[in-house]
Each structure stands twice: as structure tokens, then as C-alpha cells.
mmCIF file with all atom_site columns, C-alpha atoms and ligand atoms in Angstrom:
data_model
loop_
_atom_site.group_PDB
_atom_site.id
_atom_site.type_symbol
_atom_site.label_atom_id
_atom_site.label_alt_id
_atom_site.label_comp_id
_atom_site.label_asym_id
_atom_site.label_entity_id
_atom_site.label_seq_id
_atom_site.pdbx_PDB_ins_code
_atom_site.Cartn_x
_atom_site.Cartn_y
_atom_site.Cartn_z
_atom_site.occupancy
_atom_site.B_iso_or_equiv
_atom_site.pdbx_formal_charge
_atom_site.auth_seq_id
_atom_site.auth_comp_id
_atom_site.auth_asym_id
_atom_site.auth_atom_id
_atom_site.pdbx_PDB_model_num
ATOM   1   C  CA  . UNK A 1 1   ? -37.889 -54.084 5.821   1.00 0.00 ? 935  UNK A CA  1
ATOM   2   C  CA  . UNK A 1 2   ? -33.633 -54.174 6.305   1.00 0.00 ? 936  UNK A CA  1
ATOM   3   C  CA  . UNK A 1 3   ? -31.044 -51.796 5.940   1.00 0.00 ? 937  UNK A CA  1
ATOM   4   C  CA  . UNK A 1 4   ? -28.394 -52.524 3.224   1.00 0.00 ? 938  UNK A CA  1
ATOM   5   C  CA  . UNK A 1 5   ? -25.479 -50.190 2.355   1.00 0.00 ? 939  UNK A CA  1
ATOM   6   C  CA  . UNK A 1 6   ? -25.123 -49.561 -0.875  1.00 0.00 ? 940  UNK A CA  1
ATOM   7   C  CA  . UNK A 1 7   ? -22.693 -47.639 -2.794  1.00 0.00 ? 941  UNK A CA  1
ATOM   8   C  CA  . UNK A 1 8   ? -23.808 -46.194 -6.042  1.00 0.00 ? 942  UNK A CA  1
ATOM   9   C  CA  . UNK A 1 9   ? -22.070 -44.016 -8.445  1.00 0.00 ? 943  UNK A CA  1
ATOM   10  C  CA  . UNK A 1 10  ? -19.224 -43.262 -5.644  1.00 0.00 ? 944  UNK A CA  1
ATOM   11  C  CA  . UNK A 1 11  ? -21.345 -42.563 -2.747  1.00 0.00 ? 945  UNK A CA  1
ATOM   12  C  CA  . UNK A 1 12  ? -22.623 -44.777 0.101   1.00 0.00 ? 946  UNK A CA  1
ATOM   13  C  CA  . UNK A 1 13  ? -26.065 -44.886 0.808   1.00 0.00 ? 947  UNK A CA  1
ATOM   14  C  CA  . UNK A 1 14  ? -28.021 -46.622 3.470   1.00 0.00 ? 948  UNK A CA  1
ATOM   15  C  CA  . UNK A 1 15  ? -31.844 -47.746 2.743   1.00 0.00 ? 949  UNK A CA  1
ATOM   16  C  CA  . UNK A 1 16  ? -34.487 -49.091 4.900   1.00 0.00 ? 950  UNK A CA  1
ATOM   17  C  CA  . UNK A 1 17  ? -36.404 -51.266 2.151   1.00 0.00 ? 951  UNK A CA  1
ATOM   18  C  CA  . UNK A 1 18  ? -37.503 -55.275 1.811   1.00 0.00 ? 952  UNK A CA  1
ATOM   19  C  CA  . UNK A 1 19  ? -35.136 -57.388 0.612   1.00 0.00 ? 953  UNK A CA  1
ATOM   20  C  CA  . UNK A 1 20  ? -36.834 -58.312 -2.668  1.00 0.00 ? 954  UNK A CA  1
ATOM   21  C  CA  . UNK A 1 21  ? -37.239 -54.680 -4.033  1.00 0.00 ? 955  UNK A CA  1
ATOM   22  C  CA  . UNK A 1 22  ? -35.800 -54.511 -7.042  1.00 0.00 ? 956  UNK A CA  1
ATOM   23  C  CA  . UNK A 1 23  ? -32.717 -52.288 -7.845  1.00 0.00 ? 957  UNK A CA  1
ATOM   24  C  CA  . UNK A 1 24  ? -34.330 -49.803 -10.383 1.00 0.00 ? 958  UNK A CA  1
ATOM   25  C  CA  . UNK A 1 25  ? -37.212 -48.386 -7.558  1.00 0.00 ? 959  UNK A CA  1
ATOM   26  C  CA  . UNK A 1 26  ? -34.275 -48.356 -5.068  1.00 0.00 ? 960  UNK A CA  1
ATOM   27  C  CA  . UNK A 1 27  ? -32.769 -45.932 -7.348  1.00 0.00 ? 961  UNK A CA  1
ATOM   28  C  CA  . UNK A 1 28  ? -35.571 -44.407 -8.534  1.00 0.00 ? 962  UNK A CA  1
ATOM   29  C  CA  . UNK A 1 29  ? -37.559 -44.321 -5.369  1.00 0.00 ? 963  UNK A CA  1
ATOM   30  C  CA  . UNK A 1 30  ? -35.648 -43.526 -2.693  1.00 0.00 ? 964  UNK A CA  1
ATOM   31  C  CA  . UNK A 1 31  ? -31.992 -42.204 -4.490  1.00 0.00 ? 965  UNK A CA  1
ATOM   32  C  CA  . UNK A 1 32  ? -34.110 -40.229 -6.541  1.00 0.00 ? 966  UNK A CA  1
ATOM   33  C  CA  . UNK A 1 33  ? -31.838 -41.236 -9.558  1.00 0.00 ? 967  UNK A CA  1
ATOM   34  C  CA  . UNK A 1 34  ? -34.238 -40.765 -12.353 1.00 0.00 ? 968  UNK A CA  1
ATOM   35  C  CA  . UNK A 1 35  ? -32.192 -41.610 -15.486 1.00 0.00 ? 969  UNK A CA  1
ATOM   36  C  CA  . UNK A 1 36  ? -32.620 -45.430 -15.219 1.00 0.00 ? 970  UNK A CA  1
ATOM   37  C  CA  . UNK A 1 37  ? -35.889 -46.129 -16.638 1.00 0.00 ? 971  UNK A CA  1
ATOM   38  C  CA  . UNK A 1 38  ? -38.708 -48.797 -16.255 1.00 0.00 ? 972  UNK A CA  1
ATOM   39  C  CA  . UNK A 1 39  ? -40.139 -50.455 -19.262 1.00 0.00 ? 973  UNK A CA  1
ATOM   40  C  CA  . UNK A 1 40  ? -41.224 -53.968 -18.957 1.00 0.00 ? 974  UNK A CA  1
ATOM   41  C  CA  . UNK A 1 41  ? -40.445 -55.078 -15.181 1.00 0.00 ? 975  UNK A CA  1
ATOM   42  C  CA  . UNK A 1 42  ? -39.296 -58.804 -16.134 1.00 0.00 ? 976  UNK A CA  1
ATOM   43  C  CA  . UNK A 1 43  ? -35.895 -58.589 -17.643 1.00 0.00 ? 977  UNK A CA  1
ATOM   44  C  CA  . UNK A 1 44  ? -37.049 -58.459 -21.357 1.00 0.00 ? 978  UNK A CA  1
ATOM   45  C  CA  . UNK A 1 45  ? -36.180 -55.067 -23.042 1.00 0.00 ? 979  UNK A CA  1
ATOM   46  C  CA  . UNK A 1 46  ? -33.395 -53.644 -20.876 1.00 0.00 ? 980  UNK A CA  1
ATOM   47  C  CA  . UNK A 1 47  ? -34.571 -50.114 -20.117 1.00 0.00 ? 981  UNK A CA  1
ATOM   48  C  CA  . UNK A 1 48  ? -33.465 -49.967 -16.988 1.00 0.00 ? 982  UNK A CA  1
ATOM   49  C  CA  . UNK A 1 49  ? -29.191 -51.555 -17.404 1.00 0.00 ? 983  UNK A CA  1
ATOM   50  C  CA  . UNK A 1 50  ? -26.969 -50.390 -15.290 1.00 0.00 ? 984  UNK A CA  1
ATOM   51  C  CA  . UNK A 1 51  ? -23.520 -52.025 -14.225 1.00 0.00 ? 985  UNK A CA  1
ATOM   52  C  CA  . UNK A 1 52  ? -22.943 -54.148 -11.090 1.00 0.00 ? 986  UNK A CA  1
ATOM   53  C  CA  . UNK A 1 53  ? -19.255 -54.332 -10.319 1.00 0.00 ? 987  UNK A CA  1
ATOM   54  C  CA  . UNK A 1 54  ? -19.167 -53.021 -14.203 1.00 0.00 ? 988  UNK A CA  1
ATOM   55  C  CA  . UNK A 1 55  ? -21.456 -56.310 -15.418 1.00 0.00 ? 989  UNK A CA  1
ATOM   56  C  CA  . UNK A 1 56  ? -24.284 -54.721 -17.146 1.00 0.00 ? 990  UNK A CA  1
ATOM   57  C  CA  . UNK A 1 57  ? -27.463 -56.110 -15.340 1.00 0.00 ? 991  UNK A CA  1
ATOM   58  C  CA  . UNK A 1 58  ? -31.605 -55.591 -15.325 1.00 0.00 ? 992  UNK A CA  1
ATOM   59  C  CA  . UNK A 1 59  ? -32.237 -53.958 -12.649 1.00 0.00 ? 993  UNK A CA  1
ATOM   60  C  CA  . UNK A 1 60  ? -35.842 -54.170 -12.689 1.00 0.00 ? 994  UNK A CA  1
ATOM   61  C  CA  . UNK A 1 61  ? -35.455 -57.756 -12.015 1.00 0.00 ? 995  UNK A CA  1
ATOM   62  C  CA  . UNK A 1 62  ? -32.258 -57.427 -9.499  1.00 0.00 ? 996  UNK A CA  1
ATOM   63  C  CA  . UNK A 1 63  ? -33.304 -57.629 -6.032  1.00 0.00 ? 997  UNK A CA  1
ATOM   64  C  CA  . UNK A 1 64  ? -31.598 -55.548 -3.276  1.00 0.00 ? 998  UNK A CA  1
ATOM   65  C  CA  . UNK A 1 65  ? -30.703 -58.363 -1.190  1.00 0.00 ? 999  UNK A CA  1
ATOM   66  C  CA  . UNK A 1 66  ? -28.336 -60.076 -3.594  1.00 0.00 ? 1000 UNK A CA  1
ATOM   67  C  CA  . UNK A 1 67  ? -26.314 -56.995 -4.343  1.00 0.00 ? 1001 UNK A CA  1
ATOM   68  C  CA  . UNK A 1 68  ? -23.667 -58.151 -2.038  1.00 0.00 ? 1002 UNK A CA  1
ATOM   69  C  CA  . UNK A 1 69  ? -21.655 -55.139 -1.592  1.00 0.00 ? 1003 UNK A CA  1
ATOM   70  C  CA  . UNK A 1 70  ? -20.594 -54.738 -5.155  1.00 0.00 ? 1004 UNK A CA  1
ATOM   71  C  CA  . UNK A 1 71  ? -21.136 -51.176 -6.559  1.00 0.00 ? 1005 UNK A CA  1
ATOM   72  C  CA  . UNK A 1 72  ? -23.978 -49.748 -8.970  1.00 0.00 ? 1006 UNK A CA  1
ATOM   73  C  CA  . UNK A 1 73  ? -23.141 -47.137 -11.525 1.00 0.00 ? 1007 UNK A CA  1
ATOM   74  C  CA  . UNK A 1 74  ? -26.403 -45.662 -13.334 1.00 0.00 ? 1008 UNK A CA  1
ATOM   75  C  CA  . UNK A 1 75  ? -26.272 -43.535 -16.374 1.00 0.00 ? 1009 UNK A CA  1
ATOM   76  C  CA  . UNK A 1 76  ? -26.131 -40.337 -13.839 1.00 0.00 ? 1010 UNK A CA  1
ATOM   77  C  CA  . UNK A 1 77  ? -22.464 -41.921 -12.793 1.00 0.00 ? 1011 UNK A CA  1
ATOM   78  C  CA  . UNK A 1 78  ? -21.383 -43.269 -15.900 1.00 0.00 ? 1012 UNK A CA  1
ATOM   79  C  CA  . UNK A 1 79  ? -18.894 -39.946 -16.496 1.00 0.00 ? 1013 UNK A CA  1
ATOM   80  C  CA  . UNK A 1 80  ? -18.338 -36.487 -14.814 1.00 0.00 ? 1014 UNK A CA  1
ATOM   81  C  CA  . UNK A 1 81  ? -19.637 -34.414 -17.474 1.00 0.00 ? 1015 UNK A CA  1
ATOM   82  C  CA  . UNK A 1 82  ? -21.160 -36.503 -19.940 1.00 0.00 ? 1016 UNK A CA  1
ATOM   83  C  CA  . UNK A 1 83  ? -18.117 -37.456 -21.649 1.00 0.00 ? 1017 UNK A CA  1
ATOM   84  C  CA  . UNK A 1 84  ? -17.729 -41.004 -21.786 1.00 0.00 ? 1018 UNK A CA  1
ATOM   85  C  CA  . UNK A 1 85  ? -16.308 -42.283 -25.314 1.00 0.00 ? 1019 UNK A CA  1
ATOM   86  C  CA  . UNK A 1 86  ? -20.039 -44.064 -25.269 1.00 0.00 ? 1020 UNK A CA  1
ATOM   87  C  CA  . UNK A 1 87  ? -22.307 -40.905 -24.545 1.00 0.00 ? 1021 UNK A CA  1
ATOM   88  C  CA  . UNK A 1 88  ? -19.996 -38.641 -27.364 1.00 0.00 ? 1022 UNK A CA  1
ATOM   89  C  CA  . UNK A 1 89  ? -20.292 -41.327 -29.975 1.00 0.00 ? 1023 UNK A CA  1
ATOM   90  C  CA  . UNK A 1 90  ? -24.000 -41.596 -29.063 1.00 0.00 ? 1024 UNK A CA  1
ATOM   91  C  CA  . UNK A 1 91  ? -24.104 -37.573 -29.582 1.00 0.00 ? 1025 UNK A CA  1
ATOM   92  C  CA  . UNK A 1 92  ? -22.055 -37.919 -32.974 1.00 0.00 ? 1026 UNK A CA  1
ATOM   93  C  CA  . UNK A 1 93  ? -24.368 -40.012 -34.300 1.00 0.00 ? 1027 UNK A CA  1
ATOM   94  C  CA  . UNK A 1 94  ? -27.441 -38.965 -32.893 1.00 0.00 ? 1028 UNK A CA  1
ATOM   95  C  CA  . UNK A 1 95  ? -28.482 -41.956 -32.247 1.00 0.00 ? 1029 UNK A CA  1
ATOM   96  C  CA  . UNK A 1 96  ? -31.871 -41.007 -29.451 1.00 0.00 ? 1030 UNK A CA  1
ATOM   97  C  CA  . UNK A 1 97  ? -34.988 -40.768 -31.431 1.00 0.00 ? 1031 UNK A CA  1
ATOM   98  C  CA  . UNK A 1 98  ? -37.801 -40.205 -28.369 1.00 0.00 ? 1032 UNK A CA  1
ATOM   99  C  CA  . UNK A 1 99  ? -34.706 -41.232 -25.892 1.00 0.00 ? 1033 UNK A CA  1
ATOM   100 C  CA  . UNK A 1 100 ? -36.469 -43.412 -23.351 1.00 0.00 ? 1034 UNK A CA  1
ATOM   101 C  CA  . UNK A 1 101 ? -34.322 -46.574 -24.134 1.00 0.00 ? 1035 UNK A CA  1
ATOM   102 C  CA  . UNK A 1 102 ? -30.928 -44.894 -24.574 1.00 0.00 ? 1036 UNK A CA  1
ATOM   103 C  CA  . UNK A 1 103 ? -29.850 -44.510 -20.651 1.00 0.00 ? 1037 UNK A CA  1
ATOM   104 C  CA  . UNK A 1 104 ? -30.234 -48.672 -20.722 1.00 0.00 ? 1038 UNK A CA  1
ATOM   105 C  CA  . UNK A 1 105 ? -28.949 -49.190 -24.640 1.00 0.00 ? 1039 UNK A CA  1
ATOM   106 C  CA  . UNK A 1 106 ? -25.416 -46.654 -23.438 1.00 0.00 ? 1040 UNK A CA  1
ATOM   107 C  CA  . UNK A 1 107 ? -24.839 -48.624 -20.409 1.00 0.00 ? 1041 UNK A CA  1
ATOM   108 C  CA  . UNK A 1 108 ? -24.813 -51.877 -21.748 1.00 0.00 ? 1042 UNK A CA  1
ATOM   109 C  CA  . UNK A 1 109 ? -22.393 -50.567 -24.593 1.00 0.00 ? 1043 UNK A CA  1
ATOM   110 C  CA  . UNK A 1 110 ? -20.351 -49.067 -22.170 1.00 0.00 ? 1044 UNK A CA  1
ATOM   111 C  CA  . UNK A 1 111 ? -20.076 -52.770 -20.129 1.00 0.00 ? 1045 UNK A CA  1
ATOM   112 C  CA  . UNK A 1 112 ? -19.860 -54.102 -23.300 1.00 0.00 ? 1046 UNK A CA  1
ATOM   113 C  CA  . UNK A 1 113 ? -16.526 -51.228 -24.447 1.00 0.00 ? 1047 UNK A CA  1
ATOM   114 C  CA  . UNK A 1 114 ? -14.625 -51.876 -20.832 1.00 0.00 ? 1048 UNK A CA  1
ATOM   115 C  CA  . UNK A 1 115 ? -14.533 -55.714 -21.496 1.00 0.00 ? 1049 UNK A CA  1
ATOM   116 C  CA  . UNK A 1 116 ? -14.051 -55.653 -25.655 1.00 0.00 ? 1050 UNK A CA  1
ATOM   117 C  CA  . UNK A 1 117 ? -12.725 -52.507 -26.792 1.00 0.00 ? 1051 UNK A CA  1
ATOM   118 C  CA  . UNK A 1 118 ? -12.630 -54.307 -30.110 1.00 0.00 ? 1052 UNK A CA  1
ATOM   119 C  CA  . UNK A 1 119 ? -15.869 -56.055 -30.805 1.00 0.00 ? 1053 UNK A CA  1
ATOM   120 C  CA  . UNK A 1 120 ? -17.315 -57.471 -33.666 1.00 0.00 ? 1054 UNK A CA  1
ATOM   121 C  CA  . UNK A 1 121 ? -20.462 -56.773 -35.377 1.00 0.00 ? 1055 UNK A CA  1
ATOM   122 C  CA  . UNK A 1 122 ? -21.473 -60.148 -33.909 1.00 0.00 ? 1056 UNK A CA  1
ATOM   123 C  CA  . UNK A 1 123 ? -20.256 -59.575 -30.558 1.00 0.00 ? 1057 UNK A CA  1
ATOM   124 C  CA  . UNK A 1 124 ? -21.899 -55.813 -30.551 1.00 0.00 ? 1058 UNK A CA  1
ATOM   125 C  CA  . UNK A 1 125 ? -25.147 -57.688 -31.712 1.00 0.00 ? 1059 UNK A CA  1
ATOM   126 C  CA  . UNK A 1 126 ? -25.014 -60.636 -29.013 1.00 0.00 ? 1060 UNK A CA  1
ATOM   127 C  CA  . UNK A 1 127 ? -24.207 -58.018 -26.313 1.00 0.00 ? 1061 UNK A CA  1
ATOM   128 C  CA  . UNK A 1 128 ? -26.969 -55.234 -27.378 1.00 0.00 ? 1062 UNK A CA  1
ATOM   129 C  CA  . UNK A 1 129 ? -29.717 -57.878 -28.103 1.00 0.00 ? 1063 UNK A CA  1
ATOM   130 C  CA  . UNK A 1 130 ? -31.627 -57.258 -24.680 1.00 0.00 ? 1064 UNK A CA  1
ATOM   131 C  CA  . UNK A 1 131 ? -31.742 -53.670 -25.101 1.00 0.00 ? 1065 UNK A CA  1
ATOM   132 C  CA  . UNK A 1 132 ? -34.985 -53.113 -27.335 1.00 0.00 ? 1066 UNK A CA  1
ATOM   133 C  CA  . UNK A 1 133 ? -35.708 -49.985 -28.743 1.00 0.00 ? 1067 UNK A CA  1
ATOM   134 C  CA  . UNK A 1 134 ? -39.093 -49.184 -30.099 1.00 0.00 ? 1068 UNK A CA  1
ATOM   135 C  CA  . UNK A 1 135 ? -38.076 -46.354 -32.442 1.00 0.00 ? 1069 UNK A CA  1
ATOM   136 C  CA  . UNK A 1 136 ? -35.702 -48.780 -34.284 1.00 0.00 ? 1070 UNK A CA  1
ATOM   137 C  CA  . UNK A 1 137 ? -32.490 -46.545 -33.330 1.00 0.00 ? 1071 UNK A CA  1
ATOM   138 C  CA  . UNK A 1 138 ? -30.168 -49.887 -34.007 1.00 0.00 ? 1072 UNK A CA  1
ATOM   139 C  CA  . UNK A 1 139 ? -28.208 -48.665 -37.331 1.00 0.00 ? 1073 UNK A CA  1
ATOM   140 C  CA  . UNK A 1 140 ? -26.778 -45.744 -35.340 1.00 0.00 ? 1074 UNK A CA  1
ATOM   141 C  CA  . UNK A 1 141 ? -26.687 -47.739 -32.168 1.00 0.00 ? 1075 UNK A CA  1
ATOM   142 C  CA  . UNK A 1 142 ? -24.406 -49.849 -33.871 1.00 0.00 ? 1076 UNK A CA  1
ATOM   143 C  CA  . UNK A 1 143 ? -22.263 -46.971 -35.417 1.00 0.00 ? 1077 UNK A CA  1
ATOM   144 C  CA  . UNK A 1 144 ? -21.935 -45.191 -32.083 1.00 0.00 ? 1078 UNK A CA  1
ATOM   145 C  CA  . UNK A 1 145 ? -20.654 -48.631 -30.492 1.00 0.00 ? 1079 UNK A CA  1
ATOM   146 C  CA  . UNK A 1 146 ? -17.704 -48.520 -33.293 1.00 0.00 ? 1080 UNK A CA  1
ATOM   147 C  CA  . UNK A 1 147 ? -16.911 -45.002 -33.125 1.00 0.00 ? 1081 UNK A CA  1
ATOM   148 C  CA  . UNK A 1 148 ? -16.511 -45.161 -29.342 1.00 0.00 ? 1082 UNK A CA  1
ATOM   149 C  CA  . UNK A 1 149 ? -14.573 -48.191 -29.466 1.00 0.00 ? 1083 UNK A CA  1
ATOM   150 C  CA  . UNK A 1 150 ? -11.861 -46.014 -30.949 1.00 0.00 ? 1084 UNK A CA  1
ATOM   151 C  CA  . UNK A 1 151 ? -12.116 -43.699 -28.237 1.00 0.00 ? 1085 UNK A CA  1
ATOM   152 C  CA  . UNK A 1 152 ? -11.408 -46.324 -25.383 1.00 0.00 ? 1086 UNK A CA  1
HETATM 153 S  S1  . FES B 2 .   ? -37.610 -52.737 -17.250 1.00 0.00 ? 1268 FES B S1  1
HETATM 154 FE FE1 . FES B 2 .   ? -35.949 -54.009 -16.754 1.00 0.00 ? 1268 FES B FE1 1
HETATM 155 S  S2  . FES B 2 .   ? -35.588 -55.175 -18.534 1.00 0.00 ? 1268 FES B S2  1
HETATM 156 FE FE2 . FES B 2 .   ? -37.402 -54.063 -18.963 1.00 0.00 ? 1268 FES B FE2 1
HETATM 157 S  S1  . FES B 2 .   ? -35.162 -44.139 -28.865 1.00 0.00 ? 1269 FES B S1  1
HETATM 158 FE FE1 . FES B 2 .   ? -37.274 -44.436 -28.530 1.00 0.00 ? 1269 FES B FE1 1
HETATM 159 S  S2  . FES B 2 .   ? -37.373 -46.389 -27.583 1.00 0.00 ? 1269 FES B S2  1
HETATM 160 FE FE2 . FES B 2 .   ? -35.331 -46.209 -28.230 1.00 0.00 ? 1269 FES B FE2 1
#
């Protein structure tokens, strides 16, 4: 076990845990910061995104150790009050069907939004192609992504 500082969503934290554990149970196990889901544990279907230093990452596959003081924002940080341009055009559109990939498919859009406020259909695909969704939300995904690039 080590202590790291980490600073997530605006507030420090301090945890006691070995240096391979993987982001996501950090923040689901001992933050208690349930909105960042696991699906596959290896990096394949992006359930549980969230941004490094604004880089959209896997956090299932992201070890604690390697963090390196840059700062993790999870779905539960993303916005105040649920009002990112991301999380209203995913409302608009109501793009969720059973919801358990959306927390991972809204962060990567918004990483994707703060770097290309303009992206192209191809761009939104390359950028989005990690995040699977088993419902087959994509259409709307894909609408969302434009109407909230509007809204940046
Ligand atoms: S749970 Fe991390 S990519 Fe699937
Ligand atoms: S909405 Fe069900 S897995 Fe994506």
C-alpha cells in the first residue's frame, strides 16, 4: 500500500491503496463516486472515461501510481448542476436508453467538445469509437455531440 494525493473534481483527497489499483475502484471504492461505471476491465468499451488533466482516459485500466498529480474529473464533476452543453444536448435528445454507458459516452464527448468545438462527423466517430453502447444509442449520440457543439 502508498498514499497518493489526488485531486478529483476540485477536492484533494489522500488514499492509502497499492500502486497498481486502477483509477475507477479508487473512485468507486474508496471516493464513493459511483457514476463512473465498470464494464469490461481492459480498456475495450469505455464505461468507465473520465478526463485526466481534461484527456479523456479508461480508467479501469489507469493505475493510481501514474496519475502524477494531474486532476480527475468524473461525470459527478463534470458541471455544478448538470448543465454542461454535453449533459443538456444529451437530455434534448434523449439519447440514454438503459443509461449504463452514458456517464463514459458524455465524458469522452465532453474531452472531445473542449479540444474541437467544431468536429466532423469523422472526427466525432474516431473520438466516440471506444465508447460502446449495447442499446445502440449512437444516432442520438451523434446528434447530441452536434447540438452541444453549438453550445460551447
Ligand atoms: S471498464 Fe474500462 S474500458 Fe471497459
Ligand atoms: S444506453 Fe444502454 S448500454 Fe448504452
Amino acid at each position: 500500500m502508498a498514499l497518493y494525493n489526488i485531486n478529483v473534481n476540485g477536492e484533494s483527497h489522500q488514499v492509502d491503496v497499492d500502486p497498481d489499483t486502477p483509477i475507477l475502484w479508487v473512485l468507486r471504492d474508496n471516493l464513493r463516486l459511483l457514476g463512473t461505471k465498470y464494464g469490461c476491465g481492459i480498456a475495450h468499451c469505455g464505461v468507465c472515461t473520465v478526463h485526466l488533466d481534461g484527456d479523456a482516459i479508461r480508467s479501469c485500466a489507469y493505475p493510481i501510481s501514474a496519475i502524477d498529480n494531474k486532476k480527475i474529473v468524473t461525470i459527478e464533476g463534470l458541471s455544478e448542476a448538470g448543465d454542461h452543453p454535453v449533459q443538456k444536448a444529451w437530455i434534448a435528445h434523449d439519447v440514454p436508453q438503459c443509461g449504463y454507458c452514458q456517464a463514459g459516452q458524455i465524458m469522452t464527448a465532453a474531452s472531445l467538445l473542449a479540444q474541437n468545438s467544431n468536429p466532423s462527423d469523422d472526427e466525432i466517430r474516431r473520438a466516440m469509437n471506444g465508447n460502446l453502447c449495447r442499446c445502440a444509442t449512437y444516432t442520438r449520440i451523434n446528434r447530441a455531440i452536434k447540438t452541444a457543439a453549438k453550445d460551447m
